[in-house]
GROMACS .gro file of C-alpha atoms in nm:
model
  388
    1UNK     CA    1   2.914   5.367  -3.430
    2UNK     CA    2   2.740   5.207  -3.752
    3UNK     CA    3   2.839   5.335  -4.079
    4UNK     CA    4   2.569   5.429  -4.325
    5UNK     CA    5   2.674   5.235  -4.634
    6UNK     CA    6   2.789   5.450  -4.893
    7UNK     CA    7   2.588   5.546  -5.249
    8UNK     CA    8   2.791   5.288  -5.432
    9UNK     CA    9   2.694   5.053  -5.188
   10UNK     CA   10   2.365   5.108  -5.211
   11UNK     CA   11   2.319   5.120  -5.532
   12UNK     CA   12   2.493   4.773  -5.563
   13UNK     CA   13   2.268   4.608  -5.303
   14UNK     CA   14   1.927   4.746  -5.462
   15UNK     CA   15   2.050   4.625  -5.820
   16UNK     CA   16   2.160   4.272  -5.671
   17UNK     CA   17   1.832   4.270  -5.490
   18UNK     CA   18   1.621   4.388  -5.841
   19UNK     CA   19   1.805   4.140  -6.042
   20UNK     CA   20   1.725   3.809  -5.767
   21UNK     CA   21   1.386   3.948  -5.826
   22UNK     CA   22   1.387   3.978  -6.204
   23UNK     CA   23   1.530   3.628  -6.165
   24UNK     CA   24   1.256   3.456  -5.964
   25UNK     CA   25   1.034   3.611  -6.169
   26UNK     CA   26   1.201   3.436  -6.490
   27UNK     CA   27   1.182   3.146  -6.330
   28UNK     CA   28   0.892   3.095  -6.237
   29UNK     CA   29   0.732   3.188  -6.585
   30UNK     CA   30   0.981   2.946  -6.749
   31UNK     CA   31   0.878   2.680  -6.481
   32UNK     CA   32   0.531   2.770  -6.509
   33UNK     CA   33   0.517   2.699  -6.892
   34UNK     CA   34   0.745   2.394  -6.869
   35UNK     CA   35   0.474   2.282  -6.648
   36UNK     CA   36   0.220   2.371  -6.871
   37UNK     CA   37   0.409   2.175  -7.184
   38UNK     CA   38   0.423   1.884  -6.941
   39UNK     CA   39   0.079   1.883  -6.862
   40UNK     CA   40  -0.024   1.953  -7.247
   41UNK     CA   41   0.127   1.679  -7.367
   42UNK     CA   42   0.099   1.427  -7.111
   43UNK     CA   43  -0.306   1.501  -7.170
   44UNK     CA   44  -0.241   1.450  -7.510
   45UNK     CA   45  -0.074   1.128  -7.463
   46UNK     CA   46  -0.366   0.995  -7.269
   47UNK     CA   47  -0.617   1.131  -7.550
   48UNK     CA   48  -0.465   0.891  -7.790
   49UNK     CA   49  -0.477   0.579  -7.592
   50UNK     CA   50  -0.829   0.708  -7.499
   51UNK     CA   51  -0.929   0.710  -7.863
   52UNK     CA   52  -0.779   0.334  -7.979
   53UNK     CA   53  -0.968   0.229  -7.730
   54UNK     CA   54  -1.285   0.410  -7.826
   55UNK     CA   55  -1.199   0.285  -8.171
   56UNK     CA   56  -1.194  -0.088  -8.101
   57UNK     CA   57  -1.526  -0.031  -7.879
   58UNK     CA   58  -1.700   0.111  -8.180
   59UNK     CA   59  -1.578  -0.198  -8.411
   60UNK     CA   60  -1.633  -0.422  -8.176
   61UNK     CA   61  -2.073  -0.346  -8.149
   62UNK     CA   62  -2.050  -0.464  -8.534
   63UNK     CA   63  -1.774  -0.787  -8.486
   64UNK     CA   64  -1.932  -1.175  -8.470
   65UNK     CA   65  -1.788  -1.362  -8.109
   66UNK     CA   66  -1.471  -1.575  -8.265
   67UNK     CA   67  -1.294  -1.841  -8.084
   68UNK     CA   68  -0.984  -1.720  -7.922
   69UNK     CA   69  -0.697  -1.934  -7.811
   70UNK     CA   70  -0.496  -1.643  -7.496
   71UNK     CA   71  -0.188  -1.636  -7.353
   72UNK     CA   72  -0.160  -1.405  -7.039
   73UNK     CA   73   0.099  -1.295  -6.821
   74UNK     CA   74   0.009  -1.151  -6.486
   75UNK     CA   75   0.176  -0.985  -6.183
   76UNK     CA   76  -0.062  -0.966  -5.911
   77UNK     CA   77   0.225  -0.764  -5.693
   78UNK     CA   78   0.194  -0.483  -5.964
   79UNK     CA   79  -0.160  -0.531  -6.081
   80UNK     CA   80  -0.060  -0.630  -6.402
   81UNK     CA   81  -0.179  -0.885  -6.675
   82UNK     CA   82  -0.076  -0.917  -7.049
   83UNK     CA   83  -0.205  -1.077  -7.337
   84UNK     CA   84   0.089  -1.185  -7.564
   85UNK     CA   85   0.027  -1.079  -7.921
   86UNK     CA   86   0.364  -1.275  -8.100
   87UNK     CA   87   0.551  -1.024  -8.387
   88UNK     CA   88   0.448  -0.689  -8.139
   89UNK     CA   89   0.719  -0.749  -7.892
   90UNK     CA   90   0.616  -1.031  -7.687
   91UNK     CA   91   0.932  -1.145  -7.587
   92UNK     CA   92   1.018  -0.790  -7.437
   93UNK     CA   93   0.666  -0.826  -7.239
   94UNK     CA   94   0.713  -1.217  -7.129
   95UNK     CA   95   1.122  -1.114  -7.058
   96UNK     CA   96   0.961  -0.851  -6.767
   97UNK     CA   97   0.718  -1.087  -6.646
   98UNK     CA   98   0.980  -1.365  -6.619
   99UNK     CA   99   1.159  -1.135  -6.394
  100UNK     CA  100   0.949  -1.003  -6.182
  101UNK     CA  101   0.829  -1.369  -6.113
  102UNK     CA  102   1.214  -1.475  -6.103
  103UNK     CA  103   1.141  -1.755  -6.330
  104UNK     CA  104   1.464  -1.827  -6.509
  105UNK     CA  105   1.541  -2.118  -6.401
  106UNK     CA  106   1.893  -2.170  -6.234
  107UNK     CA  107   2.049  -1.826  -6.330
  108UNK     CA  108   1.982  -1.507  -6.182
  109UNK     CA  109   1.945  -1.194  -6.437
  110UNK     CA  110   2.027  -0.846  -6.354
  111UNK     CA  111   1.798  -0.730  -6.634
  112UNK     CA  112   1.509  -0.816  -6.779
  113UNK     CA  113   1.664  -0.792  -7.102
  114UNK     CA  114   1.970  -1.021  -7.059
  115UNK     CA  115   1.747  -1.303  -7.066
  116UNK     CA  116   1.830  -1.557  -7.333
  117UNK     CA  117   1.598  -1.622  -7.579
  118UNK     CA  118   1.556  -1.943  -7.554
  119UNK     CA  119   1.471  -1.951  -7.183
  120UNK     CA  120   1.213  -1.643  -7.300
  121UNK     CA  121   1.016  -1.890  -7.499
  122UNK     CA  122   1.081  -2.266  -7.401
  123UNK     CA  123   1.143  -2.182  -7.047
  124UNK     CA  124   0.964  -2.291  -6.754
  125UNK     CA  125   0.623  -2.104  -6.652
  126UNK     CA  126   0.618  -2.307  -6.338
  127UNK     CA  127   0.662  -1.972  -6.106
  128UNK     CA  128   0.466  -1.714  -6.324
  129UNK     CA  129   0.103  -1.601  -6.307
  130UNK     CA  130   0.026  -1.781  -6.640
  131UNK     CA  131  -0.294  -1.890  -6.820
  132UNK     CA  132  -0.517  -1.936  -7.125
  133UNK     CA  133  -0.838  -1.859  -6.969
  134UNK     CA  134  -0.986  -1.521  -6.931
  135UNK     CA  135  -1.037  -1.568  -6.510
  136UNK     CA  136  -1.143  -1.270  -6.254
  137UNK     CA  137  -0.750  -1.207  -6.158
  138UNK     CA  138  -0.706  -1.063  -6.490
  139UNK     CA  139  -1.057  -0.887  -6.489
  140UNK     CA  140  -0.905  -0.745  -6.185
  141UNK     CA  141  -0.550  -0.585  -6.314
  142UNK     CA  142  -0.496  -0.354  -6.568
  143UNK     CA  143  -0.492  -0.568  -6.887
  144UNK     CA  144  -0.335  -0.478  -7.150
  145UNK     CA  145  -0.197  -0.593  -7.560
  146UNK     CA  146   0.033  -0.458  -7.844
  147UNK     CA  147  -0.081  -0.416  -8.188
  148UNK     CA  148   0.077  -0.378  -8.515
  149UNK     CA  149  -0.004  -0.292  -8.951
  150UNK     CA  150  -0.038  -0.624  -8.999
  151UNK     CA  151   0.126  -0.630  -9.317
  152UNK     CA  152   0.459  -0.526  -9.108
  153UNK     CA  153   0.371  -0.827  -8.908
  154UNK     CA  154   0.349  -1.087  -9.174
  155UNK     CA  155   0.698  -0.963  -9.298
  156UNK     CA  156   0.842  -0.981  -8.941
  157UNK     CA  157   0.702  -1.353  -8.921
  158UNK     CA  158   0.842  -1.421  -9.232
  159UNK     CA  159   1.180  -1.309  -9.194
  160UNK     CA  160   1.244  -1.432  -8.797
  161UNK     CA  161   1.063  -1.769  -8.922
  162UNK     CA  162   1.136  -1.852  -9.275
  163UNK     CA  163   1.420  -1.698  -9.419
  164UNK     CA  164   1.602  -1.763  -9.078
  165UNK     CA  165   1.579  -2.141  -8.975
  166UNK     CA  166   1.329  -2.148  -8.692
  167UNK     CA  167   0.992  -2.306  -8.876
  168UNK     CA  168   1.157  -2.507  -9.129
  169UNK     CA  169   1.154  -2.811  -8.888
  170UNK     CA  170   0.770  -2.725  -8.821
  171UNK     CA  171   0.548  -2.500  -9.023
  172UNK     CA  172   0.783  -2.467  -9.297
  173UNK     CA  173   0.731  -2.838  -9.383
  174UNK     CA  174   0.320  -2.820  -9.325
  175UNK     CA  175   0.334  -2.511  -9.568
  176UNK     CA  176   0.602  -2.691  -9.810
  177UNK     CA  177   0.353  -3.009  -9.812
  178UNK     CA  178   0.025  -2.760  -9.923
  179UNK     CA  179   0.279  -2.612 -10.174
  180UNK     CA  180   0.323  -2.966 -10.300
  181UNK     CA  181   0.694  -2.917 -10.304
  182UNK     CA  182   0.876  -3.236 -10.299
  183UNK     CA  183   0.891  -3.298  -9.867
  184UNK     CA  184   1.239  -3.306  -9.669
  185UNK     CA  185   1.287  -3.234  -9.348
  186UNK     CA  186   1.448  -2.916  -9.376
  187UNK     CA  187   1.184  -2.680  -9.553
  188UNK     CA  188   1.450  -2.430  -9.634
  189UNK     CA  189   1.333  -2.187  -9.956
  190UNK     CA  190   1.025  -2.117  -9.895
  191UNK     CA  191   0.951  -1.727 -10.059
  192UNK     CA  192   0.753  -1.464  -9.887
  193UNK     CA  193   0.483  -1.498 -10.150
  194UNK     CA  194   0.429  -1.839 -10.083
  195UNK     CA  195   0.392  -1.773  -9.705
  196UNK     CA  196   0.109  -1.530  -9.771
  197UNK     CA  197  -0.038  -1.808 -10.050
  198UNK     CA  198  -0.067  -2.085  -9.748
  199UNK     CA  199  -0.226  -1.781  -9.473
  200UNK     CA  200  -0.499  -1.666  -9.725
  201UNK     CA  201  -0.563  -2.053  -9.789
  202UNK     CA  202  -0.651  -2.121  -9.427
  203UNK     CA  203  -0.937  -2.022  -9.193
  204UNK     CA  204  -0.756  -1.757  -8.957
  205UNK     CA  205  -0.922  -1.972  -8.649
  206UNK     CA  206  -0.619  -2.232  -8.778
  207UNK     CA  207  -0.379  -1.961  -8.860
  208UNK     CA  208  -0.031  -2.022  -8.648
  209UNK     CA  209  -0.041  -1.738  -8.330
  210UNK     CA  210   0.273  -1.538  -8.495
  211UNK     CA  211   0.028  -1.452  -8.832
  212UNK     CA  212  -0.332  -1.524  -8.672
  213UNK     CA  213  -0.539  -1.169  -8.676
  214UNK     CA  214  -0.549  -1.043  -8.338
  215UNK     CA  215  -0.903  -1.131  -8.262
  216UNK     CA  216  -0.779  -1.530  -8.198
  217UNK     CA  217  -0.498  -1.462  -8.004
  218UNK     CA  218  -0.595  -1.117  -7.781
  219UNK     CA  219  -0.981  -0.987  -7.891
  220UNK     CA  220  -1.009  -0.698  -7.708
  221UNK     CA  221  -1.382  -0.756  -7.761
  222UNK     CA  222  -1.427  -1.010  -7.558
  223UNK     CA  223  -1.123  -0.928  -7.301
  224UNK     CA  224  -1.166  -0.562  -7.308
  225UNK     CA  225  -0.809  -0.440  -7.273
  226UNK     CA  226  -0.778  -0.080  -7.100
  227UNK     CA  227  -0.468  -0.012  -7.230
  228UNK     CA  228  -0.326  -0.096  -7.655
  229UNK     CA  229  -0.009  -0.065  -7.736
  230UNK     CA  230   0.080   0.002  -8.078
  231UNK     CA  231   0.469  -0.131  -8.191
  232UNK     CA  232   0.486   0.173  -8.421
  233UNK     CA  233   0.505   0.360  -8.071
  234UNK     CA  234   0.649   0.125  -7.862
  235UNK     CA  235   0.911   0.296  -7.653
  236UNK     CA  236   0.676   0.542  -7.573
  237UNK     CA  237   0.387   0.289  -7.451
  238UNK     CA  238   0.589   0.042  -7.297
  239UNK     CA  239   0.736   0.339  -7.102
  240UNK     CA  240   0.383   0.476  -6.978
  241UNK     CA  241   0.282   0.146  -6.827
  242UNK     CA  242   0.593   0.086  -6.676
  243UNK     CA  243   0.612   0.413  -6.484
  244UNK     CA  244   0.236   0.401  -6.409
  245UNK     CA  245   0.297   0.033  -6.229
  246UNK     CA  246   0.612   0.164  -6.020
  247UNK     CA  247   0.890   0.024  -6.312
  248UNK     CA  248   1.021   0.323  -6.379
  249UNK     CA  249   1.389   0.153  -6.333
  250UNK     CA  250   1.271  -0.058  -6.627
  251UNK     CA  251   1.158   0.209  -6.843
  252UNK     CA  252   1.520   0.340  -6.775
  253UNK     CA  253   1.714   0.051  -6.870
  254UNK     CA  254   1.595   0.003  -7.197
  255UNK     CA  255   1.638   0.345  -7.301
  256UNK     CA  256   2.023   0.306  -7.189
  257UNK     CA  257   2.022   0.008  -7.411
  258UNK     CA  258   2.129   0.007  -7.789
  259UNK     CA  259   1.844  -0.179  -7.934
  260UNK     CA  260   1.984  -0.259  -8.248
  261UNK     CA  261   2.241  -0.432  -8.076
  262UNK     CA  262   2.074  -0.629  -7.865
  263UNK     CA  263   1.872  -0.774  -8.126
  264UNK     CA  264   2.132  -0.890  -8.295
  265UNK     CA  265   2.310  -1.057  -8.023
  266UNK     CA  266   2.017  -1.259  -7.924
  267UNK     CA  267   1.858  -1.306  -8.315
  268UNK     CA  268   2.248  -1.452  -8.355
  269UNK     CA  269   2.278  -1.671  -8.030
  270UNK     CA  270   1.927  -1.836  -8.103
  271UNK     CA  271   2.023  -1.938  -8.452
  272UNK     CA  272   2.352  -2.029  -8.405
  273UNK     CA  273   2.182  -2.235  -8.147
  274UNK     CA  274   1.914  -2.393  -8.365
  275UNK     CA  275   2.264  -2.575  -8.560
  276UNK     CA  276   2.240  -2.854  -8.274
  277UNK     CA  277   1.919  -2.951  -8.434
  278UNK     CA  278   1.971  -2.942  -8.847
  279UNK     CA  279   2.179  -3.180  -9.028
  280UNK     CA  280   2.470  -3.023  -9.254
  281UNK     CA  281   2.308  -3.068  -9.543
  282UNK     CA  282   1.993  -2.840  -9.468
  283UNK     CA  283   2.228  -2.561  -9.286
  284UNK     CA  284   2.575  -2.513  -9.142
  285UNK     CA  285   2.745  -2.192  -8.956
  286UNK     CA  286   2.854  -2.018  -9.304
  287UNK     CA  287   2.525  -2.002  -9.460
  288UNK     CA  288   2.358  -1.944  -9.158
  289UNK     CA  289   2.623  -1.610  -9.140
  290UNK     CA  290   2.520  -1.502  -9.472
  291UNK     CA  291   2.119  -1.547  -9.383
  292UNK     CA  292   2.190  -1.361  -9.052
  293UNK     CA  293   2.401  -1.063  -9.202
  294UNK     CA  294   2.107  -1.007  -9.447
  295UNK     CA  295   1.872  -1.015  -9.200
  296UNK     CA  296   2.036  -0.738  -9.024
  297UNK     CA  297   2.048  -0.529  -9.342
  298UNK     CA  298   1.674  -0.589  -9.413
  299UNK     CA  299   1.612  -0.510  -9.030
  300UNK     CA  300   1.840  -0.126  -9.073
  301UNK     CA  301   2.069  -0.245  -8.878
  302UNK     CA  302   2.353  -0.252  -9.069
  303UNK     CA  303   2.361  -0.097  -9.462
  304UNK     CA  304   2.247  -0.245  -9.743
  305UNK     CA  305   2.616  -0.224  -9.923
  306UNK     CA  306   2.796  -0.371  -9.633
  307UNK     CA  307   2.990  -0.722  -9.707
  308UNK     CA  308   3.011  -1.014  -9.459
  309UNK     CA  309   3.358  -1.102  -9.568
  310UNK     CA  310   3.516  -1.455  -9.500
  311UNK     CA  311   3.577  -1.586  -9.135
  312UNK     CA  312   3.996  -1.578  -9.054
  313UNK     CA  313   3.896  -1.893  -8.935
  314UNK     CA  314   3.740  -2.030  -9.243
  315UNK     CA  315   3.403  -2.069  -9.019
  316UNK     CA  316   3.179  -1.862  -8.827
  317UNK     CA  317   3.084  -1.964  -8.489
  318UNK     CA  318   2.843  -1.762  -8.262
  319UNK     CA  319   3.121  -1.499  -8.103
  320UNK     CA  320   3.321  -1.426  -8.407
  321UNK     CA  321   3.001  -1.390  -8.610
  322UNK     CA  322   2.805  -1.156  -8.350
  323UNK     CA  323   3.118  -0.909  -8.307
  324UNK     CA  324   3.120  -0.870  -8.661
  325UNK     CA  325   2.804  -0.761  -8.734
  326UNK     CA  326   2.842  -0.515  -8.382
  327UNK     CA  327   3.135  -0.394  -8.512
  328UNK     CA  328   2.973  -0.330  -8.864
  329UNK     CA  329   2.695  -0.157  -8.684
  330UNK     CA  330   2.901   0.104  -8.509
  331UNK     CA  331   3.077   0.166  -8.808
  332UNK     CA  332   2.808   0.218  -9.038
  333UNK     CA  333   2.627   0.454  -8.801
  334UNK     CA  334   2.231   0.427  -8.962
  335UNK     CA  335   2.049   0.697  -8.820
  336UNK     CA  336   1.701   0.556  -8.664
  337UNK     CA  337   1.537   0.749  -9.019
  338UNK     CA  338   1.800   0.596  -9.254
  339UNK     CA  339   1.663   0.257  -9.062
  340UNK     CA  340   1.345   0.299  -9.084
  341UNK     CA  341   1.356   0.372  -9.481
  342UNK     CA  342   1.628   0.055  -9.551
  343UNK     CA  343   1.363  -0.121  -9.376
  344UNK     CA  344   1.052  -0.007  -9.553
  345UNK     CA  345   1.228  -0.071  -9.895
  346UNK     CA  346   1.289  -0.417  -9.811
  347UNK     CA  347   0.920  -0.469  -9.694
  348UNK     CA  348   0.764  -0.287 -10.024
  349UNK     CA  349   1.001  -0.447 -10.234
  350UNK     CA  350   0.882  -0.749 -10.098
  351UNK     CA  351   0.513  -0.702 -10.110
  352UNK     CA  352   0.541  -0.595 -10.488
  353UNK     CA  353   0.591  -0.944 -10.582
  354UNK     CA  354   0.314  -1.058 -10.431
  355UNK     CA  355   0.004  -1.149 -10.705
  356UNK     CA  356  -0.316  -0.916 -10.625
  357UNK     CA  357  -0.511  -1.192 -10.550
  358UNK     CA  358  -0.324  -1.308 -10.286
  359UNK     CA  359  -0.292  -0.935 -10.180
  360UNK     CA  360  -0.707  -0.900 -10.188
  361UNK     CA  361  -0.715  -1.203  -9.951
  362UNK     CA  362  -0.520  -1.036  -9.688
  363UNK     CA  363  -0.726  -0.741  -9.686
  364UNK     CA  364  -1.024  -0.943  -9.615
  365UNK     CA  365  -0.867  -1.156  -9.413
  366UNK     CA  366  -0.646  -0.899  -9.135
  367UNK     CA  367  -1.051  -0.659  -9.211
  368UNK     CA  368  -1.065  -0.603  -8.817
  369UNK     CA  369  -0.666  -0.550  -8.753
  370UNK     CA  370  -0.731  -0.290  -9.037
  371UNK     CA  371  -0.987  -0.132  -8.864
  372UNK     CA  372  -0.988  -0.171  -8.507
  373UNK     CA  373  -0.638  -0.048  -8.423
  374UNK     CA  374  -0.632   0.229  -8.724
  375UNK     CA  375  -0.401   0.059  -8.993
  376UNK     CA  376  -0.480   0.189  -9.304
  377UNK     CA  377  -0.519  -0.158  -9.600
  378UNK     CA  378  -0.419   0.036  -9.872
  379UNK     CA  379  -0.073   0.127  -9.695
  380UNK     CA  380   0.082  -0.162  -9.921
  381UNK     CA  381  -0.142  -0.061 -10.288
  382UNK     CA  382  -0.236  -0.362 -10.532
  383UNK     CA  383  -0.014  -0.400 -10.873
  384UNK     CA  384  -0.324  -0.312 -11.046
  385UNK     CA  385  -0.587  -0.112 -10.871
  386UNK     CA  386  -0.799  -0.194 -11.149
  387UNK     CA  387  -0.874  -0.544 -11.050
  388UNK     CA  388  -1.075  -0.412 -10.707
   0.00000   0.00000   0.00000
């Protein structure tokens, strides 16, 4: 014989039973609206890559044809090309292209992003889909290019090539020799508003590819891009493509990666390795430390008040000098705001020194960058607004 359950019983099944439905219920509005959110902004997302694009189109029907000197990285396996813009992240872009082409040489990576520097730029593109001319593979993929405020650009060139070692062998002595600063071989010195004298002095068709305005180096008028990056939003762009090309695991990786601290490590083992190349004289380890360390502070990466003090060892060599500044970073703890301000005061500061003339010129001159990807000129104001 089957017992009838009793009215406790009951009761507690029908409740258990209401509150699974009240629960699915609940769920499936909260689900429903997450869903929504995702779908809101994800059409958002793609409304303001729809409207750079729109925005360089529209520029573009009033732009003269200029000669442009590319650089483009393809993978055909993903559909991929890109044209390297140097200053908006390039060697991020030519680090994933090296790997998915495996072409880094003798040593195998197990990220993109542990590739060296060096090898980035001055390896061999014997195994990757590289060229300079605009051909139908890279009509075929989905092309795409970075973009930056080119006044942030001009800084970053400064800074990574002038007050840090890597142009004085090269361009630092060309721009030392229009200066008409006595010639050595080591143009060490050279001051931010001197850079921007020698840009505004040239035609930008003869303008070096980390300063040249983007039309000479990637002009989306002529290559018609269907994707821009912006650097101002990079995580966030580089991340769409990736996951939209099947490299989602990439996407991952970086965001598991401190990016502060990997620029330091490789900023510090490329300089430390450019000592094999200057005599004593020009630069040795210790100065070298102290240019470094207030790179970092101009960059947010450590703060302004921190002090590099003196090596144990009486010298700095690449190691001891790189785990300092790490362990300086952890312990000063700069929020990515507190950055981003330390940084900005740096660049103003900077800019303020700069004569209005000089400042005029590179209005004229970076016109397009200005207008085609949004940038507003005024963003760093003249000294006197009276002279426009």
């Amino acid at each position: 014989m089957i017992r009838r359950p009793s009215k406790l019983m009951r009761f507690v099944i029908v409740t258990a039973v209401v509150a699974v439905w009240i629960i699915c219920i609940f769920k499936k509005d909260v689900f429903s609206k997450v869903r929504k959110n995702f779908q809101e902004s994800a059409d958002q997302t793609e409304s303001i890559y729809r409207d750079r694009l729109i925005l360089v189109n529209r520029t573009c029907r009033n732009s003269a044809k200029v000669s442009t000197h590319y650089n483009f990285f393809s993978s055909s396996k993903h559909g991929l090309s890109y044209c390297q813009s140097p200053k908006v992240g390039c060697t991020h872009w030519i680090n994933i292209f090296r790997f998915l082409a495996n072409a880094t040489g003798d040593v195998l990576y197990k990220s993109p992003f542990d590739i060296p520097r060096l090898v980035t730029h001055e390896g061999s593109k014997r195994r990757m889909e590289y060229t300079t001319k605009l051909d139908k593979t890279i009509n075929r993929n989905f092309k795409f290019m970075f973009v930056r405020n080119p006044y942030a650009r001009l800084w970053s060139a400064f800074l990574d090539k002038f007050f840090l070692p890597d142009f004085w062998r090269s361009e630092g002595v060309i721009i030392q020799t229009y200066l008409k600063k006595r010639r050595v071989s080591c143009a060490k010195g050279i001051s931010f508003g001197e850079f921007l004298e020698y840009i505004v002095s040239k035609p930008p068709s003869k303008l070096n590819e980390h300063w040249a305005p983007f039309r000479y180096i990637c002009d989306p008028c002529d290559f018609h891009p269907d994707f821009i990056g912006n650097m101002e939003t990079f995580k966030q762009d580089n991340k769409y493509i990736l996951e939209k090309f099947g490299l989602a695991w990439i996407a991952d990786d970086i965001v598991s990666r401190d990016h502060a601290m990997q620029e330091i490590r490789m900023l510090s083992e490329y300089n430390f390795d450019l000592l094999k190349v200057y005599k004593t004289e020009c630069l040795n380890a210790t100065s070298l430390s102290k240019l470094l360390w207030k790179t970092f502070q101009i960059n947010g990466y450590i703060r302004i008040n921190s002090i590099l003090e003196e090596s144990k060892n009486s010298n700095w060599n690449c190691e001891t000098f790189t785990n300092k500044v790490l362990q300086q970073h952890k312990a000063d703890k700069l929020s990515s705001e507190k950055a981003k301000d330390q940084k900005l005061v740096y660049m103003t500061a900077a800019y303020s020194r700069v004569p209005n003339s000089v400042l005029i010129k590179l209005r004229k001159l970076y016109k397009d960058d200005f207008e085609m990807f949004g940038y507003d000129p005024e963003f760093i104001p003249l000294n006197s607004p009276s002279l426009l």
